[in-house]
Coordinates of C-alpha atoms in Angstrom, one line a residue:
M22 CA 10.8 109.3 15.3
S23 CA 13.5 107.4 13.1
D24 CA 17.0 106.7 13.9
I25 CA 17.9 109.4 11.0
E26 CA 15.5 111.8 12.6
G27 CA 16.7 111.6 16.0
G28 CA 20.4 111.4 15.0
R29 CA 19.6 114.7 13.4
V30 CA 18.0 116.3 16.5
F31 CA 21.2 115.3 18.4
R32 CA 23.7 116.7 15.8
E33 CA 21.7 119.7 15.7
A34 CA 21.3 120.3 19.7
W35 CA 25.4 119.5 19.6
I36 CA 26.1 122.2 17.0
A37 CA 23.8 124.9 18.9
G38 CA 25.5 123.8 22.1
V39 CA 28.9 124.5 20.7
L40 CA 28.1 127.6 19.3
K41 CA 26.9 128.7 22.6
H42 CA 29.2 127.3 25.0
F43 CA 32.5 126.6 23.4
P44 CA 35.0 129.5 24.3
G45 CA 36.1 131.2 21.1
E46 CA 36.1 129.4 17.8
P47 CA 35.1 125.7 17.8
K48 CA 37.0 123.2 15.4
P49 CA 35.0 122.5 12.1
S50 CA 34.7 119.0 12.9
Y51 CA 32.5 120.2 16.0
I52 CA 30.2 122.1 14.1
T53 CA 30.0 120.0 10.7
P54 CA 26.5 119.8 9.4
W55 CA 24.5 116.4 9.2
E56 CA 24.7 115.9 5.9
D57 CA 28.7 115.7 6.2
T58 CA 28.6 113.9 9.4
P59 CA 30.5 110.5 9.2
D60 CA 28.4 107.4 9.2
W61 CA 29.5 106.4 12.8
E62 CA 28.8 109.7 14.0
R63 CA 25.3 109.7 12.7
A64 CA 24.8 106.2 13.9
A65 CA 26.3 106.9 17.6
A66 CA 24.1 110.2 17.8
G67 CA 20.8 108.5 16.8
A68 CA 21.8 105.8 19.4
V69 CA 22.4 108.1 22.2
F70 CA 19.1 110.1 21.2
D71 CA 16.9 106.8 21.3
Q72 CA 18.6 106.1 24.8
V73 CA 17.4 109.6 26.1
A74 CA 13.9 109.0 24.5
Q75 CA 13.8 105.9 26.4
L76 CA 14.7 107.2 29.7
L77 CA 11.9 109.5 29.4
V78 CA 9.5 106.9 28.2
L79 CA 10.1 104.4 31.1
S80 CA 10.2 107.2 33.6
D81 CA 7.0 108.6 32.6
G82 CA 8.6 111.8 31.4
N83 CA 9.9 112.0 35.3
A84 CA 13.5 112.0 33.8
A85 CA 12.6 115.5 32.8
R86 CA 13.1 116.4 36.4
L87 CA 16.7 115.6 36.6
S88 CA 19.2 118.1 37.2
R89 CA 21.2 119.8 34.3
E90 CA 24.2 118.0 35.4
Q91 CA 22.3 114.6 35.7
K92 CA 21.0 115.0 32.4
S93 CA 24.6 116.0 31.0
R94 CA 26.1 113.1 33.1
Y95 CA 23.6 110.7 31.3
V96 CA 24.3 112.2 27.6
A97 CA 28.1 111.8 28.4
T98 CA 28.0 107.9 29.3
A99 CA 25.9 107.2 26.8
W100 CA 28.0 108.8 24.2
T101 CA 31.1 107.1 25.7
A102 CA 29.6 103.9 25.4
Q103 CA 29.0 104.5 21.7
M104 CA 32.7 105.4 21.4
F105 CA 33.7 102.2 22.7
K106 CA 31.5 100.6 20.1
H107 CA 32.8 102.2 17.2
F108 CA 36.6 102.3 18.2
G109 CA 38.1 99.5 19.6
D110 CA 40.6 101.5 21.3
P111 CA 39.4 104.9 21.6
K112 CA 41.5 107.9 22.3
P113 CA 40.9 108.9 26.2
A114 CA 39.7 112.1 25.3
Y115 CA 36.7 110.2 23.6
V116 CA 36.1 108.4 26.7
A117 CA 36.8 110.8 29.4
D118 CA 34.8 110.8 32.6
W119 CA 32.1 113.5 32.8
P120 CA 34.0 115.6 35.8
D121 CA 37.1 115.6 33.1
L122 CA 34.7 117.2 30.2
P123 CA 35.5 120.8 29.4
R124 CA 32.6 123.0 31.0
W125 CA 31.2 123.6 27.4
Q126 CA 30.9 120.2 26.6
Q127 CA 28.9 119.3 29.8
E128 CA 26.5 122.2 29.2
T129 CA 26.1 121.2 25.5
D130 CA 25.6 117.5 26.6
A131 CA 22.7 118.8 29.0
D132 CA 21.3 120.7 26.2
I133 CA 21.1 117.6 23.8
F134 CA 19.2 115.9 26.7
E135 CA 16.6 118.9 26.7
A136 CA 16.7 118.9 23.1
V137 CA 15.5 115.5 23.1
E138 CA 12.8 116.2 25.7
S139 CA 11.5 118.5 23.4
A140 CA 11.2 116.7 20.3
T141 CA 9.6 113.8 22.3
A142 CA 7.3 115.6 24.2

């Protein structure tokens, strides 16, 4: 799967997760369609998709056995690394540690991992 296709899978899973888990009305930027997503964010989404896909490959698919929390932590950590890559001095909220993320975001990150599982199965 190309970086663009993988990034799109990531973004679609993010939007679906936000719509499912976010309490109330999400910010428009949280549900911006792929076509309107900034280039840096598309690149980050593709990179995190690739990292999850590689984890699945390198574990012979056994990464699918991780708990939802472990899946979520993996996505959150990979995303944080991308924030450091794309922003020299990112806002603290962009690089918050997993326990400090809101519950809706933790759940959405787990959903993203599982979307990558499905897309690469």
